[in-house]
Short mmCIF file of C-alpha atoms in Angstrom, two decimals:
data_model
loop_
_atom_site.label_atom_id
_atom_site.label_comp_id
_atom_site.label_asym_id
_atom_site.label_seq_id
_atom_site.Cartn_x
_atom_site.Cartn_y
_atom_site.Cartn_z
CA MET A 643 0.00 0.00 0.00
CA ALA A 644 3.01 2.29 0.29
CA HIS A 645 2.86 2.89 -3.46
CA ALA A 646 -0.93 2.84 -3.85
CA PRO A 647 -2.67 6.15 -4.52
CA THR A 648 -5.57 7.23 -2.34
CA ARG A 649 -7.56 8.25 -5.41
CA THR A 650 -8.01 6.55 -8.75
CA GLU A 651 -10.55 6.34 -11.52
CA VAL A 652 -11.00 2.56 -11.43
CA LEU A 653 -10.09 0.23 -8.56
CA ILE A 654 -9.65 -3.40 -9.69
CA VAL A 655 -9.67 -6.02 -6.95
CA GLY A 656 -7.95 -9.24 -7.98
CA ALA A 657 -4.91 -9.71 -10.24
CA GLY A 658 -5.88 -12.87 -12.07
CA PRO A 659 -6.25 -12.97 -15.87
CA THR A 660 -9.48 -10.92 -15.73
CA GLY A 661 -8.11 -8.12 -13.55
CA LEU A 662 -4.82 -7.97 -15.43
CA THR A 663 -6.57 -7.81 -18.82
CA LEU A 664 -8.80 -4.99 -17.63
CA ALA A 665 -5.84 -3.10 -16.17
CA CYS A 666 -3.95 -3.37 -19.50
CA ASP A 667 -6.96 -2.19 -21.49
CA LEU A 668 -7.56 0.79 -19.21
CA ALA A 669 -3.88 1.73 -19.18
CA ARG A 670 -3.71 2.00 -22.96
CA ARG A 671 -6.81 4.23 -22.84
CA GLY A 672 -5.14 6.61 -20.40
CA VAL A 673 -7.52 5.69 -17.57
CA ALA A 674 -5.99 5.70 -14.09
CA ALA A 675 -6.52 2.26 -12.55
CA LEU A 676 -5.29 0.71 -9.31
CA LEU A 677 -4.98 -3.10 -9.41
CA VAL A 678 -4.69 -4.75 -6.00
CA GLU A 679 -4.18 -8.39 -5.09
CA ARG A 680 -4.69 -9.96 -1.65
CA ALA A 681 -1.91 -12.54 -2.11
CA GLY A 682 1.77 -11.78 -1.94
CA ALA A 683 2.34 -13.11 -5.48
CA LEU A 684 0.35 -13.87 -8.61
CA PHE A 685 -1.46 -17.23 -8.77
CA PRO A 686 1.23 -19.93 -9.18
CA GLY A 687 -0.68 -22.76 -10.92
CA SER A 688 -1.34 -23.86 -14.50
CA ARG A 689 -5.10 -24.23 -13.94
CA GLY A 690 -6.60 -22.33 -16.92
CA LYS A 691 -4.17 -23.39 -19.63
CA GLY A 692 -6.28 -23.18 -22.82
CA LEU A 693 -6.51 -19.87 -24.68
CA GLN A 694 -9.43 -19.94 -27.11
CA PRO A 695 -9.18 -18.33 -30.59
CA ARG A 696 -11.22 -15.30 -29.50
CA THR A 697 -8.93 -14.71 -26.50
CA GLN A 698 -5.92 -14.78 -28.82
CA GLU A 699 -7.59 -12.02 -30.86
CA VAL A 700 -7.95 -9.97 -27.67
CA PHE A 701 -4.30 -10.51 -26.81
CA GLU A 702 -3.25 -9.43 -30.30
CA ASP A 703 -5.17 -6.19 -29.82
CA LEU A 704 -3.53 -5.65 -26.41
CA GLY A 705 -0.05 -6.19 -27.87
CA LEU A 706 1.04 -9.43 -26.21
CA LEU A 707 0.06 -12.20 -28.63
CA ALA A 708 3.59 -12.65 -29.98
CA ALA A 709 4.83 -13.32 -26.44
CA VAL A 710 1.90 -15.67 -25.78
CA HIS A 711 2.61 -17.68 -28.93
CA ALA A 712 6.34 -17.79 -28.18
CA ALA A 713 5.71 -19.17 -24.67
CA GLY A 714 2.96 -21.67 -25.54
CA ARG A 715 2.17 -24.44 -28.00
CA PRO A 716 -0.77 -26.11 -29.76
CA TYR A 717 -2.55 -28.83 -27.81
CA PRO A 718 -0.77 -32.19 -28.09
CA ARG A 719 -2.58 -35.37 -29.05
CA MET A 720 -3.96 -37.51 -26.25
CA LEU A 721 -2.31 -40.87 -25.56
CA SER A 722 -4.25 -43.51 -23.62
CA TRP A 723 -2.53 -46.00 -21.31
CA GLU A 724 -3.70 -49.27 -19.78
CA ASP A 725 -1.62 -51.77 -17.78
CA GLY A 726 1.53 -49.86 -18.70
CA GLU A 727 0.87 -50.19 -22.44
CA ARG A 728 0.09 -47.49 -24.99
CA GLN A 729 -3.45 -47.80 -26.35
CA GLY A 730 -3.44 -45.24 -29.14
CA GLU A 731 -3.59 -41.51 -29.82
CA TRP A 732 -6.56 -39.22 -30.34
CA ASP A 733 -7.46 -35.53 -30.34
CA LEU A 734 -9.13 -33.81 -27.40
CA VAL A 735 -9.87 -30.62 -29.31
CA GLY A 736 -11.26 -30.95 -32.82
CA GLY A 737 -10.39 -33.57 -35.39
CA PRO A 738 -7.03 -34.83 -36.64
CA GLY A 739 -4.67 -32.18 -37.95
CA PRO A 740 -4.87 -28.40 -37.78
CA ALA A 741 -8.03 -26.42 -38.32
CA GLU A 742 -8.89 -25.53 -41.90
CA PRO A 743 -7.44 -22.16 -42.98
CA ASP A 744 -9.99 -19.36 -42.84
CA PRO A 745 -8.92 -15.76 -43.54
CA THR A 746 -11.69 -14.46 -41.25
CA VAL A 747 -10.22 -16.39 -38.28
CA PRO A 748 -6.49 -15.69 -37.93
CA PHE A 749 -5.94 -17.95 -34.90
CA PRO A 750 -8.10 -21.03 -35.50
CA SER A 751 -6.75 -23.36 -32.79
CA VAL A 752 -6.78 -23.37 -29.00
CA TRP A 753 -3.35 -22.39 -27.65
CA MET A 754 -1.87 -23.99 -24.54
CA LEU A 755 -0.18 -21.77 -21.96
CA PRO A 756 -0.14 -22.30 -18.18
CA GLN A 757 -2.28 -19.75 -16.37
CA TRP A 758 0.65 -18.53 -14.26
CA ARG A 759 2.59 -17.74 -17.45
CA THR A 760 -0.38 -15.96 -19.04
CA GLN A 761 -0.56 -13.80 -15.93
CA GLU A 762 3.18 -13.07 -16.04
CA LEU A 763 2.90 -11.90 -19.64
CA LEU A 764 -0.11 -9.73 -18.84
CA ARG A 765 1.78 -8.21 -15.92
CA GLU A 766 4.79 -7.49 -18.15
CA ARG A 767 2.50 -5.82 -20.68
CA LEU A 768 0.84 -3.79 -17.92
CA ARG A 769 4.27 -2.54 -16.81
CA GLU A 770 5.06 -1.53 -20.40
CA LEU A 771 1.85 0.50 -20.36
CA GLY A 772 2.84 2.21 -17.12
CA GLY A 773 0.79 0.15 -14.66
CA GLU A 774 1.61 -2.23 -11.82
CA VAL A 775 0.04 -4.74 -9.44
CA VAL A 776 -0.07 -3.82 -5.75
CA LEU A 777 0.34 -7.12 -3.87
CA ASP A 778 -0.43 -8.04 -0.26
CA THR A 779 -3.39 -5.70 -0.34
CA ALA A 780 -6.85 -6.85 0.76
CA LEU A 781 -10.23 -5.19 0.53
CA ASN A 782 -11.96 -5.05 3.93
CA GLY A 783 -15.11 -3.20 2.95
CA LEU A 784 -16.56 -0.47 0.78
CA ASP A 785 -19.12 2.31 0.78
CA GLN A 786 -20.90 3.59 -2.30
CA HIS A 787 -21.85 7.19 -2.96
CA PRO A 788 -23.58 8.80 -5.96
CA ASP A 789 -20.27 9.87 -7.50
CA ARG A 790 -17.67 7.48 -6.04
CA VAL A 791 -16.76 4.29 -4.20
CA GLU A 792 -14.73 4.42 -1.00
CA ALA A 793 -12.83 1.16 -0.47
CA ARG A 794 -11.04 0.19 2.73
CA LEU A 795 -7.81 -1.62 1.93
CA THR A 796 -5.19 -3.20 4.18
CA GLY A 797 -1.64 -3.42 2.89
CA PRO A 798 1.39 -5.47 3.96
CA ASP A 799 2.08 -3.07 6.81
CA GLY A 800 -1.29 -3.92 8.37
CA ALA A 801 -2.56 -0.36 8.17
CA GLU A 802 -6.00 0.30 6.72
CA ARG A 803 -6.33 3.06 4.16
CA THR A 804 -9.27 4.36 2.16
CA VAL A 805 -9.02 4.55 -1.62
CA VAL A 806 -11.59 6.66 -3.47
CA ALA A 807 -12.49 5.52 -7.00
CA ARG A 808 -15.04 6.47 -9.61
CA TYR A 809 -15.74 2.76 -10.20
CA LEU A 810 -14.71 -0.56 -8.65
CA VAL A 811 -14.39 -3.88 -10.51
CA ALA A 812 -14.47 -7.19 -8.63
CA ALA A 813 -12.10 -9.66 -10.29
CA ASP A 814 -11.39 -11.47 -7.03
CA GLY A 815 -12.62 -14.98 -7.85
CA GLY A 816 -15.43 -17.33 -7.01
CA ARG A 817 -15.49 -16.44 -3.31
CA SER A 818 -15.41 -12.74 -4.11
CA THR A 819 -15.15 -10.43 -1.12
CA VAL A 820 -16.51 -7.58 -3.23
CA ARG A 821 -19.55 -9.54 -4.38
CA ARG A 822 -20.47 -10.30 -0.80
CA ALA A 823 -19.83 -6.72 0.30
CA VAL A 824 -22.40 -5.38 -2.18
CA GLY A 825 -24.88 -8.20 -1.50
CA ILE A 826 -25.13 -9.84 -4.94
CA PRO A 827 -26.28 -13.47 -4.60
CA MET A 828 -24.66 -16.27 -6.61
CA THR A 829 -26.49 -19.54 -7.13
CA GLY A 830 -25.90 -22.64 -9.18
CA GLU A 831 -25.34 -26.36 -9.02
CA ARG A 832 -22.61 -28.85 -8.44
CA VAL A 833 -21.65 -30.22 -11.84
CA ASP A 834 -20.09 -33.39 -10.42
CA PRO A 835 -20.04 -34.70 -6.84
CA ARG A 836 -16.67 -36.37 -7.35
CA PRO A 837 -13.66 -34.46 -6.01
CA ALA A 838 -10.72 -33.77 -8.29
CA LEU A 839 -7.04 -32.98 -7.86
CA VAL A 840 -5.05 -30.67 -10.11
CA ALA A 841 -1.32 -30.09 -9.64
CA ASP A 842 1.89 -29.13 -11.43
CA LEU A 843 4.82 -31.47 -10.90
CA GLU A 844 8.11 -32.64 -12.39
CA ILE A 845 8.22 -36.13 -13.97
CA ASP A 846 11.18 -38.07 -15.40
CA GLY A 847 10.82 -40.65 -18.12
CA LEU A 848 7.50 -39.54 -19.62
CA ASP A 849 7.61 -38.13 -23.13
CA ARG A 850 6.43 -34.55 -23.63
CA GLY A 851 4.94 -35.06 -27.08
CA ASN A 852 1.55 -36.27 -25.82
CA TRP A 853 -1.09 -35.57 -23.20
CA HIS A 854 -1.12 -38.86 -21.28
CA VAL A 855 -4.39 -40.37 -20.06
CA TRP A 856 -5.14 -43.33 -17.80
CA PRO A 857 -8.95 -43.52 -18.27
CA LYS A 858 -9.36 -46.82 -16.37
CA ALA A 859 -6.94 -46.13 -13.53
CA PRO A 860 -7.88 -47.53 -10.11
CA GLY A 861 -9.58 -44.84 -8.08
CA GLY A 862 -10.54 -42.73 -11.08
CA PRO A 863 -9.13 -41.37 -14.35
CA LEU A 864 -5.82 -39.50 -14.34
CA LEU A 865 -4.22 -37.20 -16.93
CA LEU A 866 -0.71 -35.77 -17.25
CA CYS A 867 -0.22 -32.89 -19.69
CA PRO A 868 3.24 -31.49 -20.56
CA LEU A 869 3.22 -27.75 -19.92
CA PRO A 870 4.94 -25.63 -22.58
CA SER A 871 8.04 -23.59 -21.74
CA THR A 872 8.49 -25.63 -18.55
CA THR A 873 9.75 -29.05 -17.50
CA ALA A 874 6.54 -29.73 -15.55
CA PHE A 875 3.35 -31.66 -16.24
CA GLN A 876 -0.15 -30.70 -15.18
CA LEU A 877 -1.88 -33.50 -13.27
CA PHE A 878 -5.65 -33.90 -13.28
CA ALA A 879 -7.08 -36.78 -11.28
CA GLN A 880 -10.69 -37.57 -10.46
CA PHE A 881 -11.74 -39.55 -7.41
CA GLY A 882 -14.61 -42.00 -7.04
CA PRO A 883 -17.18 -43.49 -9.43
CA ALA A 884 -19.28 -41.42 -11.86
CA ASP A 885 -22.48 -41.11 -9.86
CA GLY A 886 -23.95 -38.15 -11.75
CA ALA A 887 -24.18 -34.58 -10.60
CA ALA A 888 -25.92 -33.25 -7.55
CA ASP A 889 -27.51 -29.90 -6.99
CA GLY A 890 -26.03 -27.73 -4.30
CA ALA A 891 -25.52 -24.22 -3.08
CA ALA A 892 -22.78 -22.48 -5.04
CA ASP A 893 -21.89 -19.44 -3.01
CA GLY A 894 -19.42 -20.34 -0.33
CA ALA A 895 -21.28 -23.31 1.20
CA ALA A 896 -19.17 -26.30 2.19
CA ASP A 897 -19.13 -28.77 -0.68
CA GLY A 898 -19.45 -31.86 1.46
CA ALA A 899 -17.90 -35.17 0.48
CA ALA A 900 -19.64 -37.64 -1.78
CA GLU A 901 -20.37 -40.72 0.31
CA GLY A 902 -17.47 -43.16 0.37
CA VAL A 903 -15.28 -41.13 -1.96
CA GLU A 904 -11.62 -40.53 -1.09
CA GLU A 905 -10.68 -36.89 -0.61
CA PRO A 906 -7.63 -35.73 -2.62
CA ASP A 907 -4.40 -35.36 -0.68
CA THR A 908 -2.85 -32.13 -1.96
CA SER A 909 0.45 -32.50 -0.10
CA PRO A 910 3.50 -33.16 -2.30
CA GLU A 911 3.69 -36.70 -0.98
CA GLY A 912 -0.03 -37.22 -1.61
CA VAL A 913 0.22 -35.95 -5.18
CA ARG A 914 3.11 -38.29 -5.95
CA ARG A 915 1.33 -41.27 -4.32
CA THR A 916 -1.75 -40.63 -6.46
CA VAL A 917 0.28 -40.66 -9.68
CA ALA A 918 2.26 -43.75 -8.68
CA ALA A 919 -0.86 -45.66 -7.65
CA ARG A 920 -2.74 -45.01 -10.91
CA THR A 921 0.02 -45.18 -13.54
CA HIS A 922 3.05 -47.28 -14.44
CA LEU A 923 5.33 -44.47 -13.24
CA PRO A 924 7.36 -45.24 -10.08
CA GLU A 925 7.45 -42.69 -7.27
CA SER A 926 11.17 -42.29 -7.96
CA ALA A 927 10.24 -40.67 -11.31
CA LEU A 928 8.03 -38.08 -9.63
CA GLY A 929 9.78 -34.92 -8.56
CA ARG A 930 8.95 -31.49 -7.21
CA VAL A 931 5.31 -30.50 -6.84
CA HIS A 932 5.03 -26.81 -7.71
CA TRP A 933 1.35 -26.34 -6.87
CA ALA A 934 -1.69 -28.48 -6.02
CA SER A 935 -5.38 -27.92 -5.37
CA GLY A 936 -8.46 -30.02 -4.74
CA PHE A 937 -11.93 -29.03 -5.91
CA ARG A 938 -15.38 -30.20 -6.97
CA PRO A 939 -16.59 -28.92 -10.35
CA ARG A 940 -19.52 -26.54 -10.01
CA ALA A 941 -21.38 -24.00 -12.11
CA ALA A 942 -22.68 -20.75 -10.65
CA LEU A 943 -23.88 -17.38 -11.90
CA ALA A 944 -24.25 -14.08 -10.07
CA GLU A 945 -27.77 -12.67 -10.03
CA ARG A 946 -26.48 -9.43 -11.55
CA PHE A 947 -23.11 -8.11 -12.68
CA ARG A 948 -23.49 -4.55 -11.38
CA GLU A 949 -24.45 -2.85 -8.15
CA GLY A 950 -24.20 0.92 -8.49
CA ARG A 951 -20.59 1.76 -9.27
CA VAL A 952 -19.36 -1.80 -8.63
CA PHE A 953 -19.02 -4.36 -11.44
CA LEU A 954 -18.38 -8.12 -11.26
CA ALA A 955 -16.12 -9.83 -13.78
CA GLY A 956 -14.58 -13.28 -14.25
CA ASP A 957 -15.09 -15.90 -11.55
CA ALA A 958 -16.60 -13.27 -9.26
CA ALA A 959 -19.54 -13.27 -11.70
CA HIS A 960 -19.58 -16.84 -13.05
CA ILE A 961 -17.91 -20.14 -12.11
CA HIS A 962 -17.43 -22.91 -14.68
CA SER A 963 -16.46 -26.55 -14.86
CA PRO A 964 -12.98 -26.81 -16.38
CA ALA A 965 -14.41 -28.85 -19.28
CA GLY A 966 -14.00 -27.06 -22.58
CA GLY A 967 -11.62 -24.40 -21.25
CA GLN A 968 -14.23 -21.65 -20.92
CA GLY A 969 -13.75 -20.02 -17.51
CA LEU A 970 -10.53 -18.04 -17.92
CA ASN A 971 -11.50 -17.07 -21.47
CA THR A 972 -14.94 -15.80 -20.45
CA GLY A 973 -13.38 -13.64 -17.74
CA ILE A 974 -10.97 -12.09 -20.24
CA GLN A 975 -13.93 -11.32 -22.53
CA ASP A 976 -15.71 -9.66 -19.57
CA ALA A 977 -12.73 -7.38 -19.07
CA TYR A 978 -12.50 -6.61 -22.78
CA ASN A 979 -16.19 -5.66 -22.87
CA LEU A 980 -16.07 -3.50 -19.75
CA GLY A 981 -12.73 -1.80 -20.42
CA TRP A 982 -13.71 0.12 -23.53
CA LYS A 983 -17.00 1.26 -21.98
CA LEU A 984 -15.24 2.64 -18.92
CA GLY A 985 -12.79 4.32 -21.27
CA GLN A 986 -15.54 5.95 -23.33
CA VAL A 987 -17.27 7.27 -20.19
CA LEU A 988 -14.13 8.46 -18.40
CA ARG A 989 -12.18 9.78 -21.41
CA HIS A 990 -14.69 10.61 -24.13
CA GLY A 991 -17.70 11.86 -22.17
CA ALA A 992 -20.07 9.03 -23.08
CA ASP A 993 -23.21 8.89 -20.97
CA GLU A 994 -22.91 6.60 -17.95
CA ALA A 995 -25.87 4.67 -19.37
CA LEU A 996 -23.28 3.01 -21.65
CA LEU A 997 -22.08 1.07 -18.60
CA ASP A 998 -25.53 -0.52 -18.20
CA SER A 999 -24.82 -2.47 -21.37
CA TYR A 1000 -22.03 -4.44 -19.63
CA GLU A 1001 -24.43 -6.59 -17.62
CA GLU A 1002 -27.01 -6.66 -20.42
CA GLU A 1003 -24.43 -8.10 -22.81
CA ARG A 1004 -22.21 -10.24 -20.59
CA LEU A 1005 -24.71 -11.93 -18.26
CA PRO A 1006 -26.50 -13.81 -21.09
CA ILE A 1007 -23.13 -14.79 -22.57
CA ALA A 1008 -21.93 -16.13 -19.20
CA ALA A 1009 -25.14 -18.14 -18.81
CA ASP A 1010 -24.66 -19.60 -22.28
CA VAL A 1011 -21.02 -20.51 -21.64
CA LEU A 1012 -21.95 -22.10 -18.30
CA GLU A 1013 -24.38 -24.33 -20.15
CA ILE A 1014 -21.65 -25.29 -22.64
CA SER A 1015 -19.04 -26.20 -20.01
CA THR A 1016 -21.56 -28.08 -17.85
CA ARG A 1017 -22.82 -30.09 -20.82
CA LEU A 1018 -19.28 -30.94 -21.93
CA HIS A 1019 -18.35 -32.05 -18.42
CA ARG A 1020 -21.37 -34.31 -18.03
CA ALA A 1021 -20.88 -35.74 -21.51
CA GLY A 1022 -17.40 -36.87 -20.46
CA GLY A 1023 -14.83 -34.55 -21.99
CA VAL A 1024 -11.80 -36.84 -21.65
CA ARG A 1025 -12.49 -39.67 -24.04
CA ALA A 1026 -11.67 -40.71 -27.59
CA GLY A 1027 -13.47 -38.43 -29.99
CA GLY A 1028 -12.74 -35.38 -27.88
CA LEU A 1029 -14.49 -32.06 -27.77
CA ARG A 1030 -15.63 -31.01 -31.20
CA ARG A 1031 -14.20 -27.72 -32.33
CA GLY A 1032 -16.87 -25.12 -32.98
CA PRO A 1033 -17.56 -21.40 -32.84
CA ARG A 1034 -19.26 -21.63 -29.42
CA THR A 1035 -16.42 -23.39 -27.60
CA GLU A 1036 -13.91 -21.15 -29.41
CA GLN A 1037 -16.02 -18.13 -28.31
CA LEU A 1038 -16.04 -16.90 -31.91
CA GLY A 1039 -19.77 -17.46 -32.35
CA LEU A 1040 -20.79 -15.65 -29.15
CA GLY A 1041 -22.08 -12.17 -29.83
CA TYR A 1042 -24.50 -9.44 -28.88
CA GLU A 1043 -27.16 -9.66 -31.58
CA ASP A 1044 -29.90 -8.85 -29.06
CA GLY A 1045 -27.79 -6.38 -27.07
CA PRO A 1046 -28.68 -2.76 -26.32
CA LEU A 1047 -25.82 -1.40 -28.47
CA THR A 1048 -26.73 -3.43 -31.56
CA VAL A 1049 -28.47 -1.72 -34.48
CA GLU A 1050 -29.02 -3.69 -37.69
CA ALA A 1051 -30.56 -1.25 -40.19
CA ARG A 1052 -30.11 -3.11 -43.50
CA PRO A 1053 -33.33 -4.68 -44.80
CA GLY A 1054 -33.58 -7.91 -46.76
CA LEU A 1055 -30.39 -9.61 -45.60
CA ALA A 1056 -29.63 -13.15 -46.67
CA GLU A 1057 -29.92 -15.76 -43.95
CA ASP A 1058 -26.15 -16.27 -43.77
CA ALA A 1059 -25.24 -12.57 -43.94
CA LEU A 1060 -23.02 -10.99 -41.32
CA ARG A 1061 -25.17 -9.00 -38.90
CA ALA A 1062 -24.75 -6.28 -36.31
CA GLY A 1063 -23.93 -7.77 -32.90
CA GLU A 1064 -21.66 -10.44 -34.31
CA ARG A 1065 -17.87 -10.54 -34.04
CA ALA A 1066 -16.31 -8.40 -36.78
CA PRO A 1067 -14.33 -10.93 -38.82
CA ASP A 1068 -10.79 -10.47 -40.01
CA ALA A 1069 -9.97 -10.36 -43.74
CA PRO A 1070 -6.94 -9.64 -45.91
CA LEU A 1071 -7.00 -6.15 -47.41
CA ASP A 1072 -6.83 -7.28 -51.01
CA GLY A 1073 -9.31 -4.71 -52.37
CA THR A 1074 -8.99 -0.97 -52.85
CA ALA A 1075 -8.62 0.65 -49.43
CA GLU A 1076 -8.37 4.21 -48.16
CA GLY A 1077 -7.98 5.41 -44.54
CA THR A 1078 -8.74 8.67 -42.80
CA ALA A 1079 -7.22 8.06 -39.36
CA ALA A 1080 -3.78 8.29 -37.86
CA GLY A 1081 -1.95 5.14 -36.88
CA ALA A 1082 -2.50 1.97 -38.91
CA THR A 1083 -4.04 3.14 -42.17
CA ALA A 1084 -5.77 1.24 -44.90
CA GLY A 1085 -2.82 2.07 -47.14
CA THR A 1086 -0.27 0.19 -45.01
CA ALA A 1087 -2.29 -2.48 -43.21
CA ARG A 1088 -2.50 -6.02 -44.54
CA ARG A 1089 -5.50 -7.21 -42.50
CA LEU A 1090 -8.68 -5.72 -41.12
CA PHE A 1091 -7.56 -6.55 -37.58
CA GLU A 1092 -4.64 -4.17 -38.06
CA LEU A 1093 -7.16 -1.40 -38.71
CA PHE A 1094 -9.16 -2.35 -35.63
CA ARG A 1095 -6.13 -2.64 -33.33
CA GLY A 1096 -6.11 -0.03 -30.60
CA PRO A 1097 -8.60 1.66 -28.25
CA HIS A 1098 -10.57 3.46 -30.99
CA VAL A 1099 -13.92 2.97 -32.70
CA THR A 1100 -13.63 1.96 -36.38
CA VAL A 1101 -16.05 2.81 -39.18
CA LEU A 1102 -15.84 0.67 -42.33
CA ALA A 1103 -17.40 1.90 -45.53
CA VAL A 1104 -17.58 -1.20 -47.73
CA GLY A 1105 -18.47 -0.31 -51.29
CA ARG A 1106 -19.72 3.04 -50.03
CA ALA A 1107 -18.41 6.60 -49.70
CA LEU A 1108 -16.85 7.28 -46.31
CA PRO A 1109 -18.69 10.12 -44.56
CA GLY A 1110 -17.08 12.64 -42.25
CA LEU A 1111 -16.48 11.26 -38.75
CA PRO A 1112 -15.96 12.78 -35.29
CA ALA A 1113 -12.61 12.68 -33.50
CA GLY A 1114 -11.97 9.31 -31.91
CA ALA A 1115 -13.35 7.29 -34.84
CA HIS A 1116 -11.02 5.78 -37.43
CA GLY A 1117 -12.65 5.55 -40.84
CA HIS A 1118 -11.72 3.32 -43.78
CA ARG A 1119 -13.29 2.85 -47.19
CA ILE A 1120 -12.78 -0.58 -48.74
CA ASP A 1121 -13.95 -1.62 -52.20
CA GLY A 1122 -13.91 -5.23 -53.32
CA GLY A 1123 -11.73 -8.08 -52.15
CA ALA A 1124 -12.16 -10.35 -49.13
CA THR A 1125 -13.68 -7.61 -46.95
CA ALA A 1126 -16.54 -7.05 -49.39
CA ARG A 1127 -17.17 -10.78 -49.52
CA ALA A 1128 -17.16 -11.16 -45.71
CA TYR A 1129 -19.17 -8.04 -44.84
CA GLY A 1130 -21.26 -7.17 -47.85
CA PRO A 1131 -21.93 -3.55 -48.82
CA GLY A 1132 -22.71 -1.03 -46.12
CA LEU A 1133 -21.44 1.21 -43.34
CA PHE A 1134 -20.23 -0.68 -40.26
CA VAL A 1135 -19.31 0.64 -36.83
CA VAL A 1136 -16.80 -1.73 -35.25
CA ARG A 1137 -16.72 -1.32 -31.48
CA PRO A 1138 -13.34 -1.20 -29.70
CA ASP A 1139 -13.91 -4.81 -28.58
CA GLY A 1140 -14.24 -6.02 -32.18
CA TYR A 1141 -18.02 -6.46 -32.47
CA LEU A 1142 -20.29 -4.85 -35.04
CA GLY A 1143 -22.39 -2.23 -33.31
CA LEU A 1144 -24.21 -0.56 -36.22
CA ALA A 1145 -24.70 -1.90 -39.74
CA THR A 1146 -26.50 0.42 -42.15
CA HIS A 1147 -26.62 1.79 -45.67
CA ASP A 1148 -27.56 5.31 -44.55
CA PRO A 1149 -24.77 7.65 -43.35
CA ALA A 1150 -27.42 9.64 -41.46
CA ASP A 1151 -27.55 6.77 -38.94
CA LEU A 1152 -23.93 7.28 -37.90
CA PRO A 1153 -23.95 10.52 -35.84
CA ASP A 1154 -26.56 9.43 -33.29
CA TYR A 1155 -25.01 5.99 -32.89
CA LEU A 1156 -21.47 7.33 -32.45
CA ALA A 1157 -22.78 9.89 -29.95
CA ARG A 1158 -23.98 7.00 -27.76
CA LEU A 1159 -20.32 5.97 -27.61
CA GLY A 1160 -19.20 9.46 -26.65
CA LEU A 1161 -18.07 10.48 -30.15
CA ARG A 1162 -19.71 13.73 -31.18
#
């Protein structure tokens, strides 16, 4: 707390992937943000290791995708074992081989990177942008006022100080202190009554070219996944028979043990005993345990994502089964949605009503993703055949077609036409292109995503004249080529988070819509 200001525009509580992403986005917008974390260090485990294609697009926009790709790897093929013998390989994500090339989707495959490394890279990017994480700092309580939030924080010196912020964002996990402080209920169900163990450990004598699976191991299935840019493996082990899921309270209630089921031993010795008992690997091959945690998969959703000047994001708002790799990615999308709206209100004078759209857009998405991850878990995600690749699990097909910021004003569209509210697809700039904004211009960019990159609003005139635009909007006219084929003719407002807000043929529709975003 010695370096924490007593006033800031946005206070972010929790320095996981969600809080770090939001802090990076606000920093590049010139918004003063204070990011505090209760622990003395960032989360040390590999837990959320799958970065979906849509998350990679976010990281490209934030300027850290090259580092993410350098540190990670594509998902390896699964290799099943039984009685110490290899039983064959198969793919967990999608079918054999890489995804089919698609110019509208630049990063078509899930990328593996341990969560702790993703957080390190986000923190490094935040430092480049002039921000920092204040560790050993806990929120004890807060008071809301019409124009501010007053948060009581305790730092490593034990002293309590009050920080005044325009807004506060809870990114402090499933047992969120902030969520409880503002009285937002969270309810849900237990996805699976069986406990599970996840850990990162060193292993000798096991090849790193496959994700190893013992589906018929005594005591429950066990998986060992080689973690990129490390010498460690991630262990996942389930305990007890598959008895189906049981309903239960999801907001801080004790989970309670399933009858007769062994509880995971998360000590280093217990982790090594579990691996040795269920695989052909001797305990002598099992080395240092870096991190371990026991849990029961559950799904839960907060009743609302906003209370006055306080917003919930990530696990503070929704808790997922690990099946399908949706939790971390959904939290990053929360931050990406909220960041630009806070920026437009605090830096461009947009009406505060813009912030109402955060809950209206993200709560239905979170509910949808919860259904996906729960269904995948109960269908048995770790088995031959895998999890089919698709736009919902990749988070490419999730959009805001019914959202409050979506205006589709083009009549007579074909059934398969791109519509307002959907993700704005990428495309090579192989047609005639002209730009009117500073920075990446249509004359030098090779892809649409290069035009979108940055904290600005983009207006595309596809096969149309580009009208005059207010400051803060980058305009580009594009005739022909892949963009015309992907978008069709029209005027398109691309929000800073890469979704189509307005699609129209009439330039008279632009001023009022852009004014809603603070651009006049």
